[in-house]
PDB file of C-alpha atoms in Angstrom:
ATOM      1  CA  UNK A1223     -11.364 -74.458  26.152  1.00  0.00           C
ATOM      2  CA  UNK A1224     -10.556 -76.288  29.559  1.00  0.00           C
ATOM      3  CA  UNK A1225      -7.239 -78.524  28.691  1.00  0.00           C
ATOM      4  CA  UNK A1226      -7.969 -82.355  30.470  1.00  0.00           C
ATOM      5  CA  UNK A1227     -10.549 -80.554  32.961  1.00  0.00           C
ATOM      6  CA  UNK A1228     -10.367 -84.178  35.073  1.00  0.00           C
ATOM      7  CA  UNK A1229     -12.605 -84.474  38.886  1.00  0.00           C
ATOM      8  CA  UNK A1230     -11.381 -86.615  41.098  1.00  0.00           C
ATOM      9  CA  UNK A1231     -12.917 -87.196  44.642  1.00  0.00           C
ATOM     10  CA  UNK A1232     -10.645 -87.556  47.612  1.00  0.00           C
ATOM     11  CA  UNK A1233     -11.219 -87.967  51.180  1.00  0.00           C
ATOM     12  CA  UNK A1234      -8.163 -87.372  53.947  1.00  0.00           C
ATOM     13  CA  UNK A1235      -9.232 -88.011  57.049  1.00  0.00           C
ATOM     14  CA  UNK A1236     -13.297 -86.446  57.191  1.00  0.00           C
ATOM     15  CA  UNK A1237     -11.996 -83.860  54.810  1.00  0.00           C
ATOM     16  CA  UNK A1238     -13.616 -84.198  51.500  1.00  0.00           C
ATOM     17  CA  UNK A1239     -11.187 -82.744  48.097  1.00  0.00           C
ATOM     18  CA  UNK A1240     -11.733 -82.166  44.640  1.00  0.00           C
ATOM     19  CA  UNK A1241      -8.377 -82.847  42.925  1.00  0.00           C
ATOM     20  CA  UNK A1242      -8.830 -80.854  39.889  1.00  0.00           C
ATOM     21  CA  UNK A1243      -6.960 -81.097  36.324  1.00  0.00           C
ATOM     22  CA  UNK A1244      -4.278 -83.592  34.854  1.00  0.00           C
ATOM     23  CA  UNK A1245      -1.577 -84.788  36.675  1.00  0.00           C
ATOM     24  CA  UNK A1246       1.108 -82.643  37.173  1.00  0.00           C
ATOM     25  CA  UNK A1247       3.800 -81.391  40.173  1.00  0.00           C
ATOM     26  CA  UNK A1248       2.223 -78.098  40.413  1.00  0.00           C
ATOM     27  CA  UNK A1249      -0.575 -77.679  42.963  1.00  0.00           C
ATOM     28  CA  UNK A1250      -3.031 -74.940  44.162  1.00  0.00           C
ATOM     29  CA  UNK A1251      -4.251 -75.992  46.928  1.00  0.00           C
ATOM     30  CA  UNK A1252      -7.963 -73.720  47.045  1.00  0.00           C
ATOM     31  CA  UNK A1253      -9.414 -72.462  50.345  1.00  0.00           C
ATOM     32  CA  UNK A1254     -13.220 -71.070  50.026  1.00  0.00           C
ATOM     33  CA  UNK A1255     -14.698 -68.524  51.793  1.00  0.00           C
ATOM     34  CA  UNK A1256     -17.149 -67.947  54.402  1.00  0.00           C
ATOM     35  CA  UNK A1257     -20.968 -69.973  53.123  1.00  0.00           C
ATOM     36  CA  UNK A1258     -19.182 -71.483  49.648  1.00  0.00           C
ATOM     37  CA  UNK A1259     -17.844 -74.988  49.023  1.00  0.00           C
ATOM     38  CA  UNK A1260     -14.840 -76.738  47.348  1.00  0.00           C
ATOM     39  CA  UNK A1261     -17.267 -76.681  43.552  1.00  0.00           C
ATOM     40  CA  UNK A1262     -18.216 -72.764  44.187  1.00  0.00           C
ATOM     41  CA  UNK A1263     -17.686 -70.901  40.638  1.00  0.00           C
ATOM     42  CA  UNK A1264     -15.241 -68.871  41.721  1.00  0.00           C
ATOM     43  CA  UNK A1265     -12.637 -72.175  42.277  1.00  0.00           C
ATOM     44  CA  UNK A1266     -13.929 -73.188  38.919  1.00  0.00           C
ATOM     45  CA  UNK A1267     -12.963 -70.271  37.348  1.00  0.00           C
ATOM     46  CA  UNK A1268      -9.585 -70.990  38.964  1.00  0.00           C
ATOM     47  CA  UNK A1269      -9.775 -74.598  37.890  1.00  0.00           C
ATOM     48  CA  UNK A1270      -9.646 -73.195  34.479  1.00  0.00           C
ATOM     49  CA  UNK A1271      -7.068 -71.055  34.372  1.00  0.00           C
ATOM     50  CA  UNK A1272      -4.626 -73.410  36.056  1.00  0.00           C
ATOM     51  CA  UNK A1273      -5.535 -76.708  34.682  1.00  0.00           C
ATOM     52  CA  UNK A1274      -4.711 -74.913  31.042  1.00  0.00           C
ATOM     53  CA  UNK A1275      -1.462 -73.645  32.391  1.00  0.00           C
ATOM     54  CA  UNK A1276      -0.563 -77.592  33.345  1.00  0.00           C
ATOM     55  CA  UNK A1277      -1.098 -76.842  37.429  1.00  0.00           C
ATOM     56  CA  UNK A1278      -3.831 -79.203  39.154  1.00  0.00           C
ATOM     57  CA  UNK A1279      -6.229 -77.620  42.092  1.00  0.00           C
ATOM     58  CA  UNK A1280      -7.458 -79.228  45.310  1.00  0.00           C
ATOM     59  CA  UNK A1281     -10.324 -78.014  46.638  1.00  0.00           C
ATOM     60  CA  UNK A1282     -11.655 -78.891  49.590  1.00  0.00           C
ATOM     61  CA  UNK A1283     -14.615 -78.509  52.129  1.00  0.00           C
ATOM     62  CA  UNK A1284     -13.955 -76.532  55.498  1.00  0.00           C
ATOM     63  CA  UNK A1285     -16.062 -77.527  58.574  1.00  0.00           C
ATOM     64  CA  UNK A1286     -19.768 -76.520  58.248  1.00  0.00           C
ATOM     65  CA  UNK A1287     -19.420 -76.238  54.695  1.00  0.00           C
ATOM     66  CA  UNK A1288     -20.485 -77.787  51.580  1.00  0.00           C
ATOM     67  CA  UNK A1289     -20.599 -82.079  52.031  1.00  0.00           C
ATOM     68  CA  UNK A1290     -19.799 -81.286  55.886  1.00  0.00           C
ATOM     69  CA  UNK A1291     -22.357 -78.433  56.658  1.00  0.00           C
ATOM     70  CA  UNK A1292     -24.666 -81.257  58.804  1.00  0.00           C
ATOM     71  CA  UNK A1293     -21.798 -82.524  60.541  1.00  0.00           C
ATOM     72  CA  UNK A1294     -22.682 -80.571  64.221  1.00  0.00           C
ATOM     73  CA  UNK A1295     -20.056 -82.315  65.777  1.00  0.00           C
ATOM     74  CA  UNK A1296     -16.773 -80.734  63.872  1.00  0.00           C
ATOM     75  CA  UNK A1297     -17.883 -76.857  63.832  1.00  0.00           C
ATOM     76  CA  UNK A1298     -16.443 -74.266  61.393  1.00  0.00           C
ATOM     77  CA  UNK A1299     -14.280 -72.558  63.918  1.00  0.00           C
ATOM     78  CA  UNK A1300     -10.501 -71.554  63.698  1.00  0.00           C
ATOM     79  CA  UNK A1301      -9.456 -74.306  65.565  1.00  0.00           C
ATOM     80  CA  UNK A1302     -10.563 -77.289  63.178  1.00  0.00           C
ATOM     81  CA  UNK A1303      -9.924 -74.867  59.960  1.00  0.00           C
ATOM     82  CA  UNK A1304      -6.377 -74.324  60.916  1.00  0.00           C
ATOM     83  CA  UNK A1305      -6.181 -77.957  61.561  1.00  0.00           C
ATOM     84  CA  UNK A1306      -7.822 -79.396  58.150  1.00  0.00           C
ATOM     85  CA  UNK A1307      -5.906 -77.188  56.368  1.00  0.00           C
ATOM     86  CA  UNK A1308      -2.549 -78.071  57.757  1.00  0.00           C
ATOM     87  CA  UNK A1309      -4.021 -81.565  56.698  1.00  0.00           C
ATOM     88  CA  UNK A1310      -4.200 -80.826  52.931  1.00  0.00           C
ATOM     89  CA  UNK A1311      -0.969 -79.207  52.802  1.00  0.00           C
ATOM     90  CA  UNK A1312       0.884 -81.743  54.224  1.00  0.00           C
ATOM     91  CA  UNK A1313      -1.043 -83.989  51.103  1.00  0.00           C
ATOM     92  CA  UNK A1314       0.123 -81.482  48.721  1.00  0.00           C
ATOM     93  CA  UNK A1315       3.847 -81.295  50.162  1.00  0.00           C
ATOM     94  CA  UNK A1316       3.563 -85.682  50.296  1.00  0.00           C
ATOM     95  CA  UNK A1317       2.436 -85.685  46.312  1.00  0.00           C
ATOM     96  CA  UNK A1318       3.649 -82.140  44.495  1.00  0.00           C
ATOM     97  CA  UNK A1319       6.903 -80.197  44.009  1.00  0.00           C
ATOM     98  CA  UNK A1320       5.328 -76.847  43.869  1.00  0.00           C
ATOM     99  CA  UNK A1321       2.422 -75.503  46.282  1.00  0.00           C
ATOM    100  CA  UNK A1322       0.630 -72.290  45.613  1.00  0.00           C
ATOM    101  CA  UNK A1323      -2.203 -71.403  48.349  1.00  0.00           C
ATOM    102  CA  UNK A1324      -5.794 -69.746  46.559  1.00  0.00           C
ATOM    103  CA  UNK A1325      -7.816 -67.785  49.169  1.00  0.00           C
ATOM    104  CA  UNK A1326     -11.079 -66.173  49.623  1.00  0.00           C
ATOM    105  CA  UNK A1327     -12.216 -63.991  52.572  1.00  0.00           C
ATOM    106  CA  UNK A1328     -12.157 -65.985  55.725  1.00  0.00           C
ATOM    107  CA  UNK A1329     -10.247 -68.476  54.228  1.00  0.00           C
ATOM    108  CA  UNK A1330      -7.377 -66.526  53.715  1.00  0.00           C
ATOM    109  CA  UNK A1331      -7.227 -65.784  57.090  1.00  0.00           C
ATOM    110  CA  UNK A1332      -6.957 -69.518  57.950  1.00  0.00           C
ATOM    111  CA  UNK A1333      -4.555 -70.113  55.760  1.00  0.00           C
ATOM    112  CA  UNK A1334      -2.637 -67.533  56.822  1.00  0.00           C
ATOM    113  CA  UNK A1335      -2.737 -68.573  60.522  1.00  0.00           C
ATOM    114  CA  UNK A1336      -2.387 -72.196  59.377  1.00  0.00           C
ATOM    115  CA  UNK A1337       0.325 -71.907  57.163  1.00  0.00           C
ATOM    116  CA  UNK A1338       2.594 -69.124  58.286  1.00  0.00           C
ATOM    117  CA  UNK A1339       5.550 -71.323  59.099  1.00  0.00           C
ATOM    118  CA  UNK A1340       5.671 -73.078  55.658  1.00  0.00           C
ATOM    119  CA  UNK A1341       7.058 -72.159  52.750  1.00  0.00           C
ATOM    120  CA  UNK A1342       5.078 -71.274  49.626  1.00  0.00           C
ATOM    121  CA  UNK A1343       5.992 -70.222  46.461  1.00  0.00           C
ATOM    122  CA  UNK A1344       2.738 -68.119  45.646  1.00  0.00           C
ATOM    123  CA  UNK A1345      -0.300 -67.207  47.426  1.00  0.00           C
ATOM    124  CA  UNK A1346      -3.760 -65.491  45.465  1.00  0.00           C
ATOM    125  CA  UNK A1347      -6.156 -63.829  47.907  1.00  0.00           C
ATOM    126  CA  UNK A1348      -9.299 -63.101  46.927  1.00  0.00           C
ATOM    127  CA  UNK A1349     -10.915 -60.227  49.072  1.00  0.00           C
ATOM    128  CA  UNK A1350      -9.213 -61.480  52.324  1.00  0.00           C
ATOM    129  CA  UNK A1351      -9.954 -61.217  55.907  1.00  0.00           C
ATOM    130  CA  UNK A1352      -7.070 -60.241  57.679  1.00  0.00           C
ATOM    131  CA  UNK A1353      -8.135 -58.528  60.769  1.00  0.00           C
ATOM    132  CA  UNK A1354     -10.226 -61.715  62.831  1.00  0.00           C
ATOM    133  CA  UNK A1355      -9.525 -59.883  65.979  1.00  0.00           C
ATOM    134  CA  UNK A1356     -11.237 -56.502  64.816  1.00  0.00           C
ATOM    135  CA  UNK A1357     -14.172 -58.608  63.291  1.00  0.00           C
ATOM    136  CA  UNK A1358     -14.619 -60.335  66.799  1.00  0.00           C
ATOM    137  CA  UNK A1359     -14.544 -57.638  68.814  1.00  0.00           C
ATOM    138  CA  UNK A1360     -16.639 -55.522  66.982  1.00  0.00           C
ATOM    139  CA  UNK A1361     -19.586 -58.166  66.448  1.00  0.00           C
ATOM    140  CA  UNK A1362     -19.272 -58.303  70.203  1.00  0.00           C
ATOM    141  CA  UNK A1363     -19.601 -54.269  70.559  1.00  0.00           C
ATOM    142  CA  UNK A1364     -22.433 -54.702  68.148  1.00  0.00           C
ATOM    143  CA  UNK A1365     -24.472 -56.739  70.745  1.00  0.00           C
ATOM    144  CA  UNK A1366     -22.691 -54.976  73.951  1.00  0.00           C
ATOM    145  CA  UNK A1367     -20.997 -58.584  75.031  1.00  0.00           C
ATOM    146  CA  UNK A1368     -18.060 -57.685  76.690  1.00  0.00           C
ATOM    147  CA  UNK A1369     -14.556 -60.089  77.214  1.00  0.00           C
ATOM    148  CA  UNK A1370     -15.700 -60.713  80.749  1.00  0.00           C
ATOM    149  CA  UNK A1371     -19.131 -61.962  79.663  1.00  0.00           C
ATOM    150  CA  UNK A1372     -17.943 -63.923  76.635  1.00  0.00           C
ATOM    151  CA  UNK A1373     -15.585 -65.734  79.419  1.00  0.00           C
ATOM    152  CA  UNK A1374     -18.043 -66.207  81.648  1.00  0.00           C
ATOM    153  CA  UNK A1375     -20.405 -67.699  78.922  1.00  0.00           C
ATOM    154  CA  UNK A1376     -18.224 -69.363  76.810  1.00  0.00           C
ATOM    155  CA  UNK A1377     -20.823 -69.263  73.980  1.00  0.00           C
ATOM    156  CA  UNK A1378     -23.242 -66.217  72.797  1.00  0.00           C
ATOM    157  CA  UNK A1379     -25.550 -66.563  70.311  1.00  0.00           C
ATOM    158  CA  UNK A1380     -26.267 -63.123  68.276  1.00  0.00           C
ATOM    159  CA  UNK A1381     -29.899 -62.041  66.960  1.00  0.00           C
ATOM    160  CA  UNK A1382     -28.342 -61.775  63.364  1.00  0.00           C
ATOM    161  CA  UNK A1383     -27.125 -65.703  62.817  1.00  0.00           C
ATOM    162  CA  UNK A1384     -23.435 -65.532  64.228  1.00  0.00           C
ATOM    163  CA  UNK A1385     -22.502 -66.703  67.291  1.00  0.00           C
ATOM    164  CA  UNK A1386     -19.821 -65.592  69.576  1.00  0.00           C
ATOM    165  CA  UNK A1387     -16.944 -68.182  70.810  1.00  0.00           C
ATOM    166  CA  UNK A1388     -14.946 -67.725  73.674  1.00  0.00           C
ATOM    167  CA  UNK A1389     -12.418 -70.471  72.872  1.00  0.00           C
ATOM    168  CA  UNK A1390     -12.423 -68.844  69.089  1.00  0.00           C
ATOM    169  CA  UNK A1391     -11.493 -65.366  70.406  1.00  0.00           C
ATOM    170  CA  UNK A1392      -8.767 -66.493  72.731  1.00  0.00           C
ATOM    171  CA  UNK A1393      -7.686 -68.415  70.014  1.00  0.00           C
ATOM    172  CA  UNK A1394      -7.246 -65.654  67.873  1.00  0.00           C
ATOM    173  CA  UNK A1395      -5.263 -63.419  70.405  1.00  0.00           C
ATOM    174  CA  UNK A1396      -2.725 -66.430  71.350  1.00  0.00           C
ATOM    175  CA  UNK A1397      -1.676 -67.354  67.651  1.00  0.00           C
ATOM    176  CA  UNK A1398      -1.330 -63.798  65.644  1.00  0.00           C
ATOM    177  CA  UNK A1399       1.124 -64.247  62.347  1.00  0.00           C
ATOM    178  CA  UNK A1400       4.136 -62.921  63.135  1.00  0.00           C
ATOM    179  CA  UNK A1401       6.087 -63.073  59.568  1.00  0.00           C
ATOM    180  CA  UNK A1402       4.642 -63.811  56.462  1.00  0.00           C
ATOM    181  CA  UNK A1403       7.339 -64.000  53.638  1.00  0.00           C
ATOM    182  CA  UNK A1404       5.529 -65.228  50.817  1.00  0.00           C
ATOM    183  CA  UNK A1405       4.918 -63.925  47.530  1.00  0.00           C
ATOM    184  CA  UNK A1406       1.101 -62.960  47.635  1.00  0.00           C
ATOM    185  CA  UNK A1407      -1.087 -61.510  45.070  1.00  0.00           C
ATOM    186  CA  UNK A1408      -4.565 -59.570  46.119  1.00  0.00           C
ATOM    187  CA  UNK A1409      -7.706 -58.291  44.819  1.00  0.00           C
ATOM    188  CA  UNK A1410      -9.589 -56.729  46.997  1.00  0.00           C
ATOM    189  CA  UNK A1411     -13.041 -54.403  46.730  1.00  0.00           C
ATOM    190  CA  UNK A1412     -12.351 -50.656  46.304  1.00  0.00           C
ATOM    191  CA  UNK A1413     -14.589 -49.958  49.099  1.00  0.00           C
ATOM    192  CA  UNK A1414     -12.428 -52.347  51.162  1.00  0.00           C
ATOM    193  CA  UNK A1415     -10.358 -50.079  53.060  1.00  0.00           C
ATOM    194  CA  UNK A1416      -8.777 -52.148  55.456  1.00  0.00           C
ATOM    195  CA  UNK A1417      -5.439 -52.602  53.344  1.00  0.00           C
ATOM    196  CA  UNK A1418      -5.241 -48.588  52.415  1.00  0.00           C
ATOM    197  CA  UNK A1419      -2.537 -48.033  54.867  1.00  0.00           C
ATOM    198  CA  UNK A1420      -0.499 -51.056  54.520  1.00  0.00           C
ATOM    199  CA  UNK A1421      -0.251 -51.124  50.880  1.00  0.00           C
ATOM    200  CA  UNK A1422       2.982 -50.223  48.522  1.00  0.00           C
ATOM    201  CA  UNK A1423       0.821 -48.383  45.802  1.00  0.00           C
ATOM    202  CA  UNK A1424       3.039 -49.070  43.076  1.00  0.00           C
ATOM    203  CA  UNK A1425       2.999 -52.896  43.914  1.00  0.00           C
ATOM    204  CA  UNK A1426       1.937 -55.315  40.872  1.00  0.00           C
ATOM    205  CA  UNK A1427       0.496 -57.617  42.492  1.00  0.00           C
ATOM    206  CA  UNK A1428      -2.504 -55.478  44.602  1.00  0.00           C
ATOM    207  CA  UNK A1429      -5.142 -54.744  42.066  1.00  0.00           C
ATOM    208  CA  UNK A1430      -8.234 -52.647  43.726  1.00  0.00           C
ATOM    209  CA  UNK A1431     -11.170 -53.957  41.883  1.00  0.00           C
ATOM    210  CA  UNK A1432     -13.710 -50.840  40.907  1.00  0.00           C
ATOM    211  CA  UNK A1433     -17.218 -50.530  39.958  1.00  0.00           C
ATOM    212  CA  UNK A1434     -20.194 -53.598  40.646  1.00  0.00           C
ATOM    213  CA  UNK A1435     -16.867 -55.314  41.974  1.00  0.00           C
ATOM    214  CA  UNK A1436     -16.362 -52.741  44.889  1.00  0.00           C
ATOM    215  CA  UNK A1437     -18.165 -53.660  47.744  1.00  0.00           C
ATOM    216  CA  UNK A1438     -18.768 -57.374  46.864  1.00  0.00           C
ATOM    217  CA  UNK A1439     -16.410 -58.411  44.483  1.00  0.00           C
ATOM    218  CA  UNK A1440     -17.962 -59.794  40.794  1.00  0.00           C
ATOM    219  CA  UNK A1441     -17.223 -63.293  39.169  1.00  0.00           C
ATOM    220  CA  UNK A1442     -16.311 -61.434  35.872  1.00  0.00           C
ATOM    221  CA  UNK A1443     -13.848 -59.300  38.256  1.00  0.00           C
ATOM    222  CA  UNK A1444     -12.238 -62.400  39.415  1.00  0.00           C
ATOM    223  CA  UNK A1445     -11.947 -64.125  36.206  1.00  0.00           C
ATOM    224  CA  UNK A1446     -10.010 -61.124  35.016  1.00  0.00           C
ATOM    225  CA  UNK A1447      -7.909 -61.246  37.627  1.00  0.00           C
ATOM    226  CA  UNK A1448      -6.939 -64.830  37.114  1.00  0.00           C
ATOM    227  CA  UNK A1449      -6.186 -64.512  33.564  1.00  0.00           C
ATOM    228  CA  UNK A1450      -3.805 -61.705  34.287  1.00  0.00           C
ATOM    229  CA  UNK A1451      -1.505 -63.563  36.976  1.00  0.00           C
ATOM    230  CA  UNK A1452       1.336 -65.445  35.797  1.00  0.00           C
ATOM    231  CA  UNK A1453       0.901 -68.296  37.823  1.00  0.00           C
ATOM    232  CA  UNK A1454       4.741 -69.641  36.715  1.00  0.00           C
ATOM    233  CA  UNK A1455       6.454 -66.245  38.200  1.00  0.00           C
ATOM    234  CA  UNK A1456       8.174 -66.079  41.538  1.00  0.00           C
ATOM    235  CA  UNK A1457       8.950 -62.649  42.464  1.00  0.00           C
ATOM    236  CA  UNK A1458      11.694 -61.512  44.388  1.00  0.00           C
ATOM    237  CA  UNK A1459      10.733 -60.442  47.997  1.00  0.00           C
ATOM    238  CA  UNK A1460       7.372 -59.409  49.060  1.00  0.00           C
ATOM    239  CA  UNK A1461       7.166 -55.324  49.220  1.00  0.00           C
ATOM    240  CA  UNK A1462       2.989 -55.018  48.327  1.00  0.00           C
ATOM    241  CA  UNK A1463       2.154 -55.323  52.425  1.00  0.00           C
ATOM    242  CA  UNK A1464       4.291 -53.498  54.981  1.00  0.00           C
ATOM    243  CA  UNK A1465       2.524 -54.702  57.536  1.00  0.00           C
ATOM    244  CA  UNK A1466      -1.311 -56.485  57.859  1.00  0.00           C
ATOM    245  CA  UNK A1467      -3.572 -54.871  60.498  1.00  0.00           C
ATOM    246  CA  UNK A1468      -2.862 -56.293  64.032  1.00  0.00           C
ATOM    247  CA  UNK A1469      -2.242 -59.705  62.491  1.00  0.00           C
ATOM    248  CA  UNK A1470       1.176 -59.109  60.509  1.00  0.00           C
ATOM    249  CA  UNK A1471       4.114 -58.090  62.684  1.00  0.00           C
ATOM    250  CA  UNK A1472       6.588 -58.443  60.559  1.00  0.00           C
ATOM    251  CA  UNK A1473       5.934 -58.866  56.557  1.00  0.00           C
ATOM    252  CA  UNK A1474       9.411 -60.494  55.459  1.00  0.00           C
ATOM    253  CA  UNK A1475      11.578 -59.387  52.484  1.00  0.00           C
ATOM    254  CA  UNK A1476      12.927 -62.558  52.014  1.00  0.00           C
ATOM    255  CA  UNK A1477      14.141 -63.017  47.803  1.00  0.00           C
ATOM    256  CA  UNK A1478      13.077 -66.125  46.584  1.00  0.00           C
ATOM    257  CA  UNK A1479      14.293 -67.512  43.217  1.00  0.00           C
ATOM    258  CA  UNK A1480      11.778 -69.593  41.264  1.00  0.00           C
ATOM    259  CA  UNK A1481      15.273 -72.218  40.938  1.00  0.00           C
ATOM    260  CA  UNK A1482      15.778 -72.205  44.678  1.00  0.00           C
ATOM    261  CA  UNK A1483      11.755 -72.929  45.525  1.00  0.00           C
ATOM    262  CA  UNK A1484      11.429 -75.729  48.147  1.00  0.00           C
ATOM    263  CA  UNK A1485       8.208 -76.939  49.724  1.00  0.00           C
ATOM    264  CA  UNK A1486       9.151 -76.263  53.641  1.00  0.00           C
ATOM    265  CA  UNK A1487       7.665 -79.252  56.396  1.00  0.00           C
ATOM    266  CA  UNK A1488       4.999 -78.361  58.607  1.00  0.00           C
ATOM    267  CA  UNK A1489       6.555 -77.840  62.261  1.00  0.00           C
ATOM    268  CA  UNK A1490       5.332 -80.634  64.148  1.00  0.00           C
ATOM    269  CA  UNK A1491       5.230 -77.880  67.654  1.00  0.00           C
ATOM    270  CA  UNK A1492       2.208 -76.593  65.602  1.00  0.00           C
ATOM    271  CA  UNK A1493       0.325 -79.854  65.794  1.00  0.00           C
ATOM    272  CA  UNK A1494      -2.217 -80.825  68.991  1.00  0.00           C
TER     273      UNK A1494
END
């Protein structure tokens, strides 16, 4: 049973929001994946285990997606997902006392980019992206566009629905995370390999999912997964990822006591 399951529409900016649940000061502020939307069933799912634990969610649309996916003039690229993201966070920081980030694929490398000088007290990533630069380069090796020609061009489109940015790529070399020091939970397919090597096995908070769940991970997966994280602990330091790819150059071990959690500003040098 779903405990004051309340909707309520919000707009900041052109960003539409879902603020899910009850009032409360606890927050998760929920960033879909790649082709989802701020009502997929997979942030339901989390709407339900949080609103019963007395958090609220906020949902919310990134460019190209859901209520915004005609809007050709505000593209899903890393640029304007960085941006609307920093956007809802500073909402959450302006109206809550405690901010958790939720995650999924490609959205968890956004928030990861957009958030890595803030200060959260949780983070739950669902089957995350955390290699953009990899992804980039090898779609272009795929269709045998090199750096010079993507510079040249500016904009490639692929015969398999992507299309290659210029301004996206260079993006993604000039603004790699260089410390991430918060407390971050994963679930990830076992066929996902890409965390094997930076993963402390004997980590709580890594769970490999197995099975259907493997290569595309399962809603019943995910559901289990939420039910099994205490969303009220704060553990001390962050010793699951040594380091993240190319992405991560330095994974803090920074102990941070659930009594000593403050929301931390966004620094206004990140801002256009």
């Amino acid at each position: 049973m779903v405990k004051n399951m309340e909707k309520k529409s919000l707009k900041i900016d052109n960003i539409p929001l879902i603020l899910w649940g009850e009032k409360s000061k606890k927050i998760i502020i929920a960033v879909h994946g790649n082709k989802s939307n701020k009502e997929d069933l997979v942030i339901k799912l989390l709407a339900t285990k949080a609103c019963n634990k007395d958090y609220q969610v906020l949902s919310f649309d990134l460019p190209g997606h859901g209520d915004r996916i005609n809007d050709t003039n505000y593209i899903c690229n890393i640029q304007n997902c960085v941006k609307d993201i920093r956007k809802v966070y500073q909402y959450a920081l302006n109206n809550f006392e405690i901010i958790d980030v939720w995650a999924c694929s490609m959205g968890a490398y956004f928030s990861m980019v957009a958030l890595s000088d803030v200060t959260l007290r949780n983070c739950y990533f669902l089957s995350p992206v955390v290699d953009m630069l990899n992804v980039i380069e090898s779609l272009m090796k795929y269709t045998n566009v090199t750096k010079e020609m993507l510079k040249e061009k500016k904009v490639i489109e692929t015969n398999f629905g992507e299309t290659l940015y210029y301004d996206y790529y260079e993006y993604v070399l000039k603004n790699r995370i260089e410390k991430w020091e918060n407390n971050t939970h994963i679930l990830y397919g076992e066929n996902d390999n890409v965390w094997d090597k930076y993963i402390n096995v004997r980590a709580d908070n890594v769970e490999r999912a197995t099975g259907a769940a493997a290569t595309g991970l399962g809603l019943a997966e995910a559901f289990k997964w939420f039910k099994n994280i205490d969303l009220d602990s704060v553990q001390s330091g962050v010793n699951n990822l040594q380091k993240v790819v190319d992405i991560i150059q330095d994974f803090g071990h920074k102990s941070t006591k659930k009594e000593d959690y403050k929301p931390r500003p966004l620094y206004k040098h990140f801002e256009d």
